[in-house]
Amino acid sequence: MKEKLFIIGAGFMGTGIAQNAILKGIETRIFDVSTVQLEKSKASLHKEIQKQIARDRITEEEGQKALSRIDFTTDMSLCSDADFIIEAASENKEIKISIMKEVDGYAKADAIIATNTSSISITTLGRHLKDAGRFVGMHFFSPVPKMPLMEIVKGLKTSDETIKRATAFGEYMGKSCIQAKDEAGFIVNRMLLPMLNEACFLVERKVGTIEEIDKGMKKGLNHPMGPLELVDMIGIDVELAVMEVIYEETGDSKYRPAVSLRRMVDAGFLGRKSGAGFYVYHEDGSKTPNSKVME
């Protein structure tokens, strides 16, 4: 594919999107305001590509070619030659609006501008662009290189041509695309978050231990991960932000975040990325339940 991709945000999701893209032959550039975060992203990409080589999923030559397709920058103006611009910054409406306004000043006229938001209205974000017709939600799932789904979300002004191009791009990246209406949480999170929230309530009420709750979902419903393991992987701060958006939009009590989520974020227990969430993650790759949470 000849399209060039510009990713805004070098965190877990942005880096995952980049890994997926470069392995599919897409020239990619990642932007972040933090040089430290860009270095972390670069190190993570190199590590993941080496894992793919070690597992014989790609050759050494394919790995090196993939890494040659990635570039890192703190200069937003370099999005000017991109065909697709995907914002993957924090799940914060004001931050995303600020990004949209800046990007709109640099993006070429025929570029598709997308957001990876998992909950915020596409129509609301798109109104800050001169041409909301080219704005679309492209919601990847975590971890991006492994998860085969993408939600394509159409705002009220998103054009059919934009949906067509976004879907084709997603499918080229190996994703199965579903189209969602522009309602808070879209399809998957509207179903998933009540379950994750209830798992947090079960911990608060000591109905079961962290391990028992996860084991119940894995062994009882054949889920590949327990809900608390999943929240840790996604990021507890991210899940809290998404729940708050959906609760504010819908007023439905099943999306009102468990108090424990707020307390964990306050304490810096953000999940895998901080080394501790519902579990404590050790250097040897093992994990143990976080006793502080059960207290």
PDB file of C-alpha atoms in Angstrom:
ATOM      1  CA  MET A   1       0.000   0.000   0.000  1.00  0.00           C
ATOM      2  CA  LYS A   2       1.384   3.383  -1.017  1.00  0.00           C
ATOM      3  CA  GLU A   3      -0.502   5.451   1.561  1.00  0.00           C
ATOM      4  CA  LYS A   4       1.624   7.099   4.219  1.00  0.00           C
ATOM      5  CA  LEU A   5       0.471   6.932   7.840  1.00  0.00           C
ATOM      6  CA  PHE A   6       0.987   9.551  10.543  1.00  0.00           C
ATOM      7  CA  ILE A   7       0.179   8.470  14.121  1.00  0.00           C
ATOM      8  CA  ILE A   8      -0.341  11.001  16.892  1.00  0.00           C
ATOM      9  CA  GLY A   9       0.607   9.542  20.256  1.00  0.00           C
ATOM     10  CA  ALA A  10       3.491   7.152  20.953  1.00  0.00           C
ATOM     11  CA  GLY A  11       1.860   5.310  23.830  1.00  0.00           C
ATOM     12  CA  PHE A  12       0.745   1.687  23.950  1.00  0.00           C
ATOM     13  CA  MET A  13      -1.983   2.059  21.312  1.00  0.00           C
ATOM     14  CA  GLY A  14      -0.037   4.328  18.956  1.00  0.00           C
ATOM     15  CA  THR A  15       2.978   2.031  19.071  1.00  0.00           C
ATOM     16  CA  GLY A  16       0.756  -0.997  18.469  1.00  0.00           C
ATOM     17  CA  ILE A  17      -0.843   0.638  15.434  1.00  0.00           C
ATOM     18  CA  ALA A  18       2.633   1.466  14.122  1.00  0.00           C
ATOM     19  CA  GLN A  19       3.842  -2.121  14.574  1.00  0.00           C
ATOM     20  CA  ASN A  20       0.812  -3.436  12.700  1.00  0.00           C
ATOM     21  CA  ALA A  21       1.323  -0.898   9.913  1.00  0.00           C
ATOM     22  CA  ILE A  22       5.048  -1.345   9.273  1.00  0.00           C
ATOM     23  CA  LEU A  23       4.669  -5.121   9.153  1.00  0.00           C
ATOM     24  CA  LYS A  24       2.063  -4.589   6.432  1.00  0.00           C
ATOM     25  CA  GLY A  25       4.472  -2.470   4.404  1.00  0.00           C
ATOM     26  CA  ILE A  26       3.039   0.957   5.283  1.00  0.00           C
ATOM     27  CA  GLU A  27       5.394   3.924   5.623  1.00  0.00           C
ATOM     28  CA  THR A  28       4.684   5.258   9.109  1.00  0.00           C
ATOM     29  CA  ARG A  29       5.657   8.215  11.273  1.00  0.00           C
ATOM     30  CA  ILE A  30       4.820   8.548  14.985  1.00  0.00           C
ATOM     31  CA  PHE A  31       4.441  11.949  16.620  1.00  0.00           C
ATOM     32  CA  ASP A  32       4.581  12.695  20.324  1.00  0.00           C
ATOM     33  CA  VAL A  33       5.296  15.833  22.324  1.00  0.00           C
ATOM     34  CA  SER A  34       7.611  13.783  24.566  1.00  0.00           C
ATOM     35  CA  THR A  35      11.011  12.652  23.295  1.00  0.00           C
ATOM     36  CA  VAL A  36      11.144  10.221  26.221  1.00  0.00           C
ATOM     37  CA  GLN A  37       7.901   8.594  25.082  1.00  0.00           C
ATOM     38  CA  LEU A  38       9.183   8.396  21.516  1.00  0.00           C
ATOM     39  CA  GLU A  39      12.309   6.583  22.736  1.00  0.00           C
ATOM     40  CA  LYS A  40      10.133   4.150  24.682  1.00  0.00           C
ATOM     41  CA  SER A  41       8.037   3.560  21.581  1.00  0.00           C
ATOM     42  CA  LYS A  42      11.120   2.963  19.453  1.00  0.00           C
ATOM     43  CA  ALA A  43      12.565   0.487  21.970  1.00  0.00           C
ATOM     44  CA  SER A  44       9.229  -1.325  22.208  1.00  0.00           C
ATOM     45  CA  LEU A  45       8.947  -1.647  18.424  1.00  0.00           C
ATOM     46  CA  HIS A  46      12.455  -3.054  18.117  1.00  0.00           C
ATOM     47  CA  LYS A  47      11.749  -5.522  20.930  1.00  0.00           C
ATOM     48  CA  GLU A  48       8.483  -6.701  19.390  1.00  0.00           C
ATOM     49  CA  ILE A  49      10.002  -7.113  15.933  1.00  0.00           C
ATOM     50  CA  GLN A  50      12.826  -9.182  17.437  1.00  0.00           C
ATOM     51  CA  LYS A  51      10.226 -11.379  19.132  1.00  0.00           C
ATOM     52  CA  GLN A  52       8.545 -11.952  15.770  1.00  0.00           C
ATOM     53  CA  ILE A  53      11.892 -12.957  14.269  1.00  0.00           C
ATOM     54  CA  ALA A  54      12.756 -15.269  17.189  1.00  0.00           C
ATOM     55  CA  ARG A  55       9.388 -17.024  16.818  1.00  0.00           C
ATOM     56  CA  ASP A  56       9.976 -17.510  13.058  1.00  0.00           C
ATOM     57  CA  ARG A  57       6.920 -15.440  12.185  1.00  0.00           C
ATOM     58  CA  ILE A  58       9.029 -13.136  10.032  1.00  0.00           C
ATOM     59  CA  THR A  59      12.586 -13.339   8.697  1.00  0.00           C
ATOM     60  CA  GLU A  60      15.441 -11.131   9.851  1.00  0.00           C
ATOM     61  CA  GLU A  61      15.271  -9.327   6.506  1.00  0.00           C
ATOM     62  CA  GLU A  62      11.517  -8.727   6.840  1.00  0.00           C
ATOM     63  CA  GLY A  63      12.038  -7.394  10.352  1.00  0.00           C
ATOM     64  CA  GLN A  64      14.710  -4.946   9.258  1.00  0.00           C
ATOM     65  CA  LYS A  65      12.581  -3.771   6.324  1.00  0.00           C
ATOM     66  CA  ALA A  66       9.667  -3.194   8.688  1.00  0.00           C
ATOM     67  CA  LEU A  67      11.808  -1.100  11.035  1.00  0.00           C
ATOM     68  CA  SER A  68      13.101   0.936   8.081  1.00  0.00           C
ATOM     69  CA  ARG A  69       9.504   2.078   7.465  1.00  0.00           C
ATOM     70  CA  ILE A  70       9.128   3.831  10.836  1.00  0.00           C
ATOM     71  CA  ASP A  71      10.119   7.367  11.749  1.00  0.00           C
ATOM     72  CA  PHE A  72       9.683   9.349  14.987  1.00  0.00           C
ATOM     73  CA  THR A  73       9.068  13.065  15.383  1.00  0.00           C
ATOM     74  CA  THR A  74       8.036  15.882  17.719  1.00  0.00           C
ATOM     75  CA  ASP A  75       7.070  18.059  14.723  1.00  0.00           C
ATOM     76  CA  MET A  76       3.329  17.911  14.003  1.00  0.00           C
ATOM     77  CA  SER A  77       3.767  19.736  10.676  1.00  0.00           C
ATOM     78  CA  LEU A  78       5.307  16.569   9.215  1.00  0.00           C
ATOM     79  CA  CYS A  79       1.802  15.126   8.922  1.00  0.00           C
ATOM     80  CA  SER A  80       1.459  17.273   5.787  1.00  0.00           C
ATOM     81  CA  ASP A  81       2.443  14.444   3.420  1.00  0.00           C
ATOM     82  CA  ALA A  82       0.383  11.712   5.130  1.00  0.00           C
ATOM     83  CA  ASP A  83      -2.608  10.047   3.475  1.00  0.00           C
ATOM     84  CA  PHE A  84      -3.970   8.788   6.797  1.00  0.00           C
ATOM     85  CA  ILE A  85      -3.578  10.607  10.112  1.00  0.00           C
ATOM     86  CA  ILE A  86      -4.652   8.589  13.150  1.00  0.00           C
ATOM     87  CA  GLU A  87      -4.872  10.262  16.539  1.00  0.00           C
ATOM     88  CA  ALA A  88      -4.138   7.846  19.402  1.00  0.00           C
ATOM     89  CA  ALA A  89      -3.632  10.250  22.289  1.00  0.00           C
ATOM     90  CA  SER A  90      -5.154  10.135  25.782  1.00  0.00           C
ATOM     91  CA  GLU A  91      -8.905   9.496  26.115  1.00  0.00           C
ATOM     92  CA  ASN A  92      -9.554  13.134  26.901  1.00  0.00           C
ATOM     93  CA  LYS A  93     -11.923  15.233  24.786  1.00  0.00           C
ATOM     94  CA  GLU A  94     -10.120  18.543  25.266  1.00  0.00           C
ATOM     95  CA  ILE A  95      -6.741  17.032  24.340  1.00  0.00           C
ATOM     96  CA  LYS A  96      -8.214  15.469  21.213  1.00  0.00           C
ATOM     97  CA  ILE A  97      -9.948  18.697  20.180  1.00  0.00           C
ATOM     98  CA  SER A  98      -6.655  20.567  20.548  1.00  0.00           C
ATOM     99  CA  ILE A  99      -4.962  17.977  18.323  1.00  0.00           C
ATOM    100  CA  MET A 100      -7.711  18.194  15.698  1.00  0.00           C
ATOM    101  CA  LYS A 101      -7.319  21.971  15.455  1.00  0.00           C
ATOM    102  CA  GLU A 102      -3.547  21.710  15.036  1.00  0.00           C
ATOM    103  CA  VAL A 103      -3.670  18.854  12.524  1.00  0.00           C
ATOM    104  CA  ASP A 104      -6.233  20.697  10.419  1.00  0.00           C
ATOM    105  CA  GLY A 105      -3.670  23.395   9.715  1.00  0.00           C
ATOM    106  CA  TYR A 106      -1.159  20.957   8.235  1.00  0.00           C
ATOM    107  CA  ALA A 107      -3.017  18.006   6.702  1.00  0.00           C
ATOM    108  CA  LYS A 108      -3.314  17.902   2.926  1.00  0.00           C
ATOM    109  CA  ALA A 109      -6.812  18.312   1.512  1.00  0.00           C
ATOM    110  CA  ASP A 110      -7.396  14.655   0.600  1.00  0.00           C
ATOM    111  CA  ALA A 111      -5.960  13.111   3.790  1.00  0.00           C
ATOM    112  CA  ILE A 112      -8.245  11.044   5.995  1.00  0.00           C
ATOM    113  CA  ILE A 113      -8.119  12.223   9.614  1.00  0.00           C
ATOM    114  CA  ALA A 114      -9.132   9.570  12.142  1.00  0.00           C
ATOM    115  CA  THR A 115      -9.328   9.123  15.878  1.00  0.00           C
ATOM    116  CA  ASN A 116      -8.741   5.932  17.821  1.00  0.00           C
ATOM    117  CA  THR A 117     -11.116   7.052  20.580  1.00  0.00           C
ATOM    118  CA  SER A 118     -13.084   4.255  22.215  1.00  0.00           C
ATOM    119  CA  SER A 119     -15.870   6.435  23.572  1.00  0.00           C
ATOM    120  CA  ILE A 120     -15.843  10.118  22.535  1.00  0.00           C
ATOM    121  CA  SER A 121     -18.290  11.349  19.884  1.00  0.00           C
ATOM    122  CA  ILE A 122     -16.875  11.491  16.361  1.00  0.00           C
ATOM    123  CA  THR A 123     -19.312  14.276  15.486  1.00  0.00           C
ATOM    124  CA  THR A 124     -18.125  16.359  18.452  1.00  0.00           C
ATOM    125  CA  LEU A 125     -14.451  15.996  17.528  1.00  0.00           C
ATOM    126  CA  GLY A 126     -15.049  16.415  13.798  1.00  0.00           C
ATOM    127  CA  ARG A 127     -16.747  19.780  14.128  1.00  0.00           C
ATOM    128  CA  HIS A 128     -13.359  21.299  14.944  1.00  0.00           C
ATOM    129  CA  LEU A 129     -12.098  20.486  11.430  1.00  0.00           C
ATOM    130  CA  LYS A 130     -12.804  22.644   8.399  1.00  0.00           C
ATOM    131  CA  ASP A 131     -14.002  19.520   6.558  1.00  0.00           C
ATOM    132  CA  ALA A 132     -15.707  17.102   8.956  1.00  0.00           C
ATOM    133  CA  GLY A 133     -16.523  14.883   5.976  1.00  0.00           C
ATOM    134  CA  ARG A 134     -13.017  13.446   6.016  1.00  0.00           C
ATOM    135  CA  PHE A 135     -13.051  12.675   9.741  1.00  0.00           C
ATOM    136  CA  VAL A 136     -13.820   9.166  11.023  1.00  0.00           C
ATOM    137  CA  GLY A 137     -13.440   6.918  14.027  1.00  0.00           C
ATOM    138  CA  MET A 138     -10.998   4.032  13.538  1.00  0.00           C
ATOM    139  CA  HIS A 139     -11.108   2.216  16.852  1.00  0.00           C
ATOM    140  CA  PHE A 140      -8.371  -0.405  17.155  1.00  0.00           C
ATOM    141  CA  PHE A 141      -8.400  -2.976  19.940  1.00  0.00           C
ATOM    142  CA  SER A 142      -5.639  -3.830  22.374  1.00  0.00           C
ATOM    143  CA  PRO A 143      -3.079  -5.232  21.733  1.00  0.00           C
ATOM    144  CA  VAL A 144      -3.362  -3.913  18.192  1.00  0.00           C
ATOM    145  CA  PRO A 145      -1.043  -6.413  16.396  1.00  0.00           C
ATOM    146  CA  LYS A 146      -3.025  -9.365  17.795  1.00  0.00           C
ATOM    147  CA  MET A 147      -6.632  -8.170  17.842  1.00  0.00           C
ATOM    148  CA  PRO A 148      -8.399  -8.632  14.482  1.00  0.00           C
ATOM    149  CA  LEU A 149     -11.258  -6.159  14.972  1.00  0.00           C
ATOM    150  CA  MET A 150     -11.676  -2.495  14.061  1.00  0.00           C
ATOM    151  CA  GLU A 151     -14.749  -0.362  14.719  1.00  0.00           C
ATOM    152  CA  ILE A 152     -15.357   2.193  11.978  1.00  0.00           C
ATOM    153  CA  VAL A 153     -17.463   5.009  13.439  1.00  0.00           C
ATOM    154  CA  LYS A 154     -19.308   7.465  11.226  1.00  0.00           C
ATOM    155  CA  GLY A 155     -19.978  10.967  12.509  1.00  0.00           C
ATOM    156  CA  LEU A 156     -23.002  12.885  11.259  1.00  0.00           C
ATOM    157  CA  LYS A 157     -20.862  14.653   8.642  1.00  0.00           C
ATOM    158  CA  THR A 158     -18.474  11.800   7.778  1.00  0.00           C
ATOM    159  CA  SER A 159     -18.681  11.120   4.034  1.00  0.00           C
ATOM    160  CA  ASP A 160     -19.367   7.705   2.521  1.00  0.00           C
ATOM    161  CA  GLU A 161     -16.059   7.987   0.655  1.00  0.00           C
ATOM    162  CA  THR A 162     -14.222   8.441   3.964  1.00  0.00           C
ATOM    163  CA  ILE A 163     -15.917   5.342   5.387  1.00  0.00           C
ATOM    164  CA  LYS A 164     -14.960   3.412   2.264  1.00  0.00           C
ATOM    165  CA  ARG A 165     -11.301   4.465   2.453  1.00  0.00           C
ATOM    166  CA  ALA A 166     -11.040   3.896   6.205  1.00  0.00           C
ATOM    167  CA  THR A 167     -12.541   0.413   5.864  1.00  0.00           C
ATOM    168  CA  ALA A 168     -10.183  -0.476   3.024  1.00  0.00           C
ATOM    169  CA  PHE A 169      -7.217   0.750   5.078  1.00  0.00           C
ATOM    170  CA  GLY A 170      -8.337  -1.261   8.099  1.00  0.00           C
ATOM    171  CA  GLU A 171      -8.797  -4.388   6.022  1.00  0.00           C
ATOM    172  CA  TYR A 172      -5.351  -3.925   4.474  1.00  0.00           C
ATOM    173  CA  MET A 173      -3.957  -3.905   8.011  1.00  0.00           C
ATOM    174  CA  GLY A 174      -5.618  -7.289   8.513  1.00  0.00           C
ATOM    175  CA  LYS A 175      -8.627  -6.113  10.494  1.00  0.00           C
ATOM    176  CA  SER A 176     -12.210  -7.271  10.285  1.00  0.00           C
ATOM    177  CA  CYS A 177     -14.165  -4.008  10.215  1.00  0.00           C
ATOM    178  CA  ILE A 178     -17.590  -3.348  11.690  1.00  0.00           C
ATOM    179  CA  GLN A 179     -19.432  -0.045  11.377  1.00  0.00           C
ATOM    180  CA  ALA A 180     -20.844   1.562  14.510  1.00  0.00           C
ATOM    181  CA  LYS A 181     -23.257   4.432  15.068  1.00  0.00           C
ATOM    182  CA  ASP A 182     -21.787   7.508  16.741  1.00  0.00           C
ATOM    183  CA  GLU A 183     -23.001   6.787  20.272  1.00  0.00           C
ATOM    184  CA  ALA A 184     -20.784   6.831  23.362  1.00  0.00           C
ATOM    185  CA  GLY A 185     -18.780   3.612  23.620  1.00  0.00           C
ATOM    186  CA  PHE A 186     -19.906   2.462  20.156  1.00  0.00           C
ATOM    187  CA  ILE A 187     -20.549  -1.317  20.035  1.00  0.00           C
ATOM    188  CA  VAL A 188     -17.892  -3.288  21.876  1.00  0.00           C
ATOM    189  CA  ASN A 189     -17.285  -1.042  24.889  1.00  0.00           C
ATOM    190  CA  ARG A 190     -21.007  -0.608  25.445  1.00  0.00           C
ATOM    191  CA  MET A 191     -21.138  -4.371  26.009  1.00  0.00           C
ATOM    192  CA  LEU A 192     -17.751  -4.854  27.658  1.00  0.00           C
ATOM    193  CA  LEU A 193     -17.559  -2.082  30.253  1.00  0.00           C
ATOM    194  CA  PRO A 194     -20.476  -3.175  32.462  1.00  0.00           C
ATOM    195  CA  MET A 195     -18.747  -6.548  32.837  1.00  0.00           C
ATOM    196  CA  LEU A 196     -15.383  -4.993  33.707  1.00  0.00           C
ATOM    197  CA  ASN A 197     -17.025  -2.574  36.118  1.00  0.00           C
ATOM    198  CA  GLU A 198     -18.916  -5.382  37.837  1.00  0.00           C
ATOM    199  CA  ALA A 199     -15.658  -7.305  38.271  1.00  0.00           C
ATOM    200  CA  CYS A 200     -14.299  -4.264  40.124  1.00  0.00           C
ATOM    201  CA  PHE A 201     -17.388  -4.186  42.364  1.00  0.00           C
ATOM    202  CA  LEU A 202     -16.850  -7.890  43.143  1.00  0.00           C
ATOM    203  CA  VAL A 203     -13.302  -7.070  44.294  1.00  0.00           C
ATOM    204  CA  GLU A 204     -14.557  -4.177  46.431  1.00  0.00           C
ATOM    205  CA  ARG A 205     -17.152  -6.393  48.120  1.00  0.00           C
ATOM    206  CA  LYS A 206     -14.680  -9.280  48.461  1.00  0.00           C
ATOM    207  CA  VAL A 207     -17.135 -11.634  46.734  1.00  0.00           C
ATOM    208  CA  GLY A 208     -14.061 -13.363  45.320  1.00  0.00           C
ATOM    209  CA  THR A 209     -10.332 -12.818  45.144  1.00  0.00           C
ATOM    210  CA  ILE A 210      -8.702 -11.182  42.137  1.00  0.00           C
ATOM    211  CA  GLU A 211      -7.507 -14.563  40.881  1.00  0.00           C
ATOM    212  CA  GLU A 212     -10.868 -16.268  41.482  1.00  0.00           C
ATOM    213  CA  ILE A 213     -12.789 -13.591  39.592  1.00  0.00           C
ATOM    214  CA  ASP A 214     -10.464 -13.893  36.590  1.00  0.00           C
ATOM    215  CA  LYS A 215     -10.456 -17.693  36.746  1.00  0.00           C
ATOM    216  CA  GLY A 216     -14.258 -17.693  36.838  1.00  0.00           C
ATOM    217  CA  MET A 217     -14.485 -15.880  33.502  1.00  0.00           C
ATOM    218  CA  LYS A 218     -11.723 -17.905  31.878  1.00  0.00           C
ATOM    219  CA  LYS A 219     -12.885 -21.337  32.981  1.00  0.00           C
ATOM    220  CA  GLY A 220     -16.606 -20.656  33.209  1.00  0.00           C
ATOM    221  CA  LEU A 221     -17.085 -18.665  29.990  1.00  0.00           C
ATOM    222  CA  ASN A 222     -13.930 -19.643  28.072  1.00  0.00           C
ATOM    223  CA  HIS A 223     -12.624 -16.071  27.903  1.00  0.00           C
ATOM    224  CA  PRO A 224      -8.913 -15.918  27.008  1.00  0.00           C
ATOM    225  CA  MET A 225      -8.325 -13.359  29.781  1.00  0.00           C
ATOM    226  CA  GLY A 226     -10.069 -12.521  33.025  1.00  0.00           C
ATOM    227  CA  PRO A 227     -11.711  -9.076  33.311  1.00  0.00           C
ATOM    228  CA  LEU A 228      -9.163  -7.777  35.822  1.00  0.00           C
ATOM    229  CA  GLU A 229      -6.245  -8.975  33.695  1.00  0.00           C
ATOM    230  CA  LEU A 230      -7.871  -7.217  30.751  1.00  0.00           C
ATOM    231  CA  VAL A 231      -8.313  -3.920  32.621  1.00  0.00           C
ATOM    232  CA  ASP A 232      -4.650  -4.077  33.635  1.00  0.00           C
ATOM    233  CA  MET A 233      -3.577  -4.619  30.037  1.00  0.00           C
ATOM    234  CA  ILE A 234      -5.708  -1.787  28.628  1.00  0.00           C
ATOM    235  CA  GLY A 235      -4.813   0.629  31.428  1.00  0.00           C
ATOM    236  CA  ILE A 236      -6.953   1.392  34.461  1.00  0.00           C
ATOM    237  CA  ASP A 237      -6.807   5.135  33.768  1.00  0.00           C
ATOM    238  CA  VAL A 238      -8.013   4.506  30.214  1.00  0.00           C
ATOM    239  CA  GLU A 239     -10.930   2.362  31.357  1.00  0.00           C
ATOM    240  CA  LEU A 240     -11.899   4.926  33.980  1.00  0.00           C
ATOM    241  CA  ALA A 241     -11.902   7.699  31.363  1.00  0.00           C
ATOM    242  CA  VAL A 242     -14.027   5.661  28.951  1.00  0.00           C
ATOM    243  CA  MET A 243     -16.542   4.740  31.658  1.00  0.00           C
ATOM    244  CA  GLU A 244     -16.832   8.382  32.685  1.00  0.00           C
ATOM    245  CA  VAL A 245     -17.551   9.449  29.104  1.00  0.00           C
ATOM    246  CA  ILE A 246     -20.256   6.807  28.602  1.00  0.00           C
ATOM    247  CA  TYR A 247     -21.822   7.496  32.015  1.00  0.00           C
ATOM    248  CA  GLU A 248     -21.918  11.233  31.305  1.00  0.00           C
ATOM    249  CA  GLU A 249     -23.459  10.657  27.863  1.00  0.00           C
ATOM    250  CA  THR A 250     -26.030   8.014  28.825  1.00  0.00           C
ATOM    251  CA  GLY A 251     -26.680   8.565  32.531  1.00  0.00           C
ATOM    252  CA  ASP A 252     -26.958   4.778  32.822  1.00  0.00           C
ATOM    253  CA  SER A 253     -25.805   3.625  36.271  1.00  0.00           C
ATOM    254  CA  LYS A 254     -24.183   0.476  34.937  1.00  0.00           C
ATOM    255  CA  TYR A 255     -21.429   2.679  33.531  1.00  0.00           C
ATOM    256  CA  ARG A 256     -20.823   4.572  36.794  1.00  0.00           C
ATOM    257  CA  PRO A 257     -17.185   3.656  37.605  1.00  0.00           C
ATOM    258  CA  ALA A 258     -16.445   1.610  40.696  1.00  0.00           C
ATOM    259  CA  VAL A 259     -14.815   3.716  43.426  1.00  0.00           C
ATOM    260  CA  SER A 260     -11.842   1.339  43.432  1.00  0.00           C
ATOM    261  CA  LEU A 261     -10.944   2.404  39.883  1.00  0.00           C
ATOM    262  CA  ARG A 262     -10.657   6.041  40.938  1.00  0.00           C
ATOM    263  CA  ARG A 263      -8.599   5.132  43.995  1.00  0.00           C
ATOM    264  CA  MET A 264      -6.247   2.955  41.950  1.00  0.00           C
ATOM    265  CA  VAL A 265      -5.631   5.760  39.467  1.00  0.00           C
ATOM    266  CA  ASP A 266      -4.990   8.155  42.364  1.00  0.00           C
ATOM    267  CA  ALA A 267      -2.474   5.654  43.776  1.00  0.00           C
ATOM    268  CA  GLY A 268      -0.686   5.215  40.435  1.00  0.00           C
ATOM    269  CA  PHE A 269      -1.889   1.616  39.998  1.00  0.00           C
ATOM    270  CA  LEU A 270      -2.533   1.897  36.244  1.00  0.00           C
ATOM    271  CA  GLY A 271      -1.972  -1.720  35.243  1.00  0.00           C
ATOM    272  CA  ARG A 272       0.842  -3.295  33.245  1.00  0.00           C
ATOM    273  CA  LYS A 273       2.250   0.038  32.068  1.00  0.00           C
ATOM    274  CA  SER A 274       2.951   1.178  35.648  1.00  0.00           C
ATOM    275  CA  GLY A 275       4.026  -2.254  36.900  1.00  0.00           C
ATOM    276  CA  ALA A 276       0.984  -2.686  39.144  1.00  0.00           C
ATOM    277  CA  GLY A 277      -2.793  -2.678  38.876  1.00  0.00           C
ATOM    278  CA  PHE A 278      -5.000  -5.486  40.065  1.00  0.00           C
ATOM    279  CA  TYR A 279      -1.809  -7.515  39.719  1.00  0.00           C
ATOM    280  CA  VAL A 280       1.819  -6.668  40.435  1.00  0.00           C
ATOM    281  CA  TYR A 281       4.002  -7.405  37.400  1.00  0.00           C
ATOM    282  CA  HIS A 282       7.493  -8.755  38.010  1.00  0.00           C
ATOM    283  CA  GLU A 283      10.638  -8.509  35.898  1.00  0.00           C
ATOM    284  CA  ASP A 284      10.633 -12.264  35.177  1.00  0.00           C
ATOM    285  CA  GLY A 285       7.248 -11.921  33.453  1.00  0.00           C
ATOM    286  CA  SER A 286       5.205 -13.359  36.306  1.00  0.00           C
ATOM    287  CA  LYS A 287       2.414 -11.570  38.157  1.00  0.00           C
ATOM    288  CA  THR A 288       0.828 -11.804  41.582  1.00  0.00           C
ATOM    289  CA  PRO A 289      -2.416 -10.270  42.928  1.00  0.00           C
ATOM    290  CA  ASN A 290      -1.981  -6.754  44.308  1.00  0.00           C
ATOM    291  CA  SER A 291      -2.656  -7.154  48.044  1.00  0.00           C
ATOM    292  CA  LYS A 292      -3.106  -3.368  48.392  1.00  0.00           C
ATOM    293  CA  VAL A 293      -6.196  -3.542  46.189  1.00  0.00           C
ATOM    294  CA  MET A 294      -7.795  -6.345  48.202  1.00  0.00           C
ATOM    295  CA  GLU A 295      -7.262  -4.326  51.377  1.00  0.00           C
TER     296      GLU A 295
END
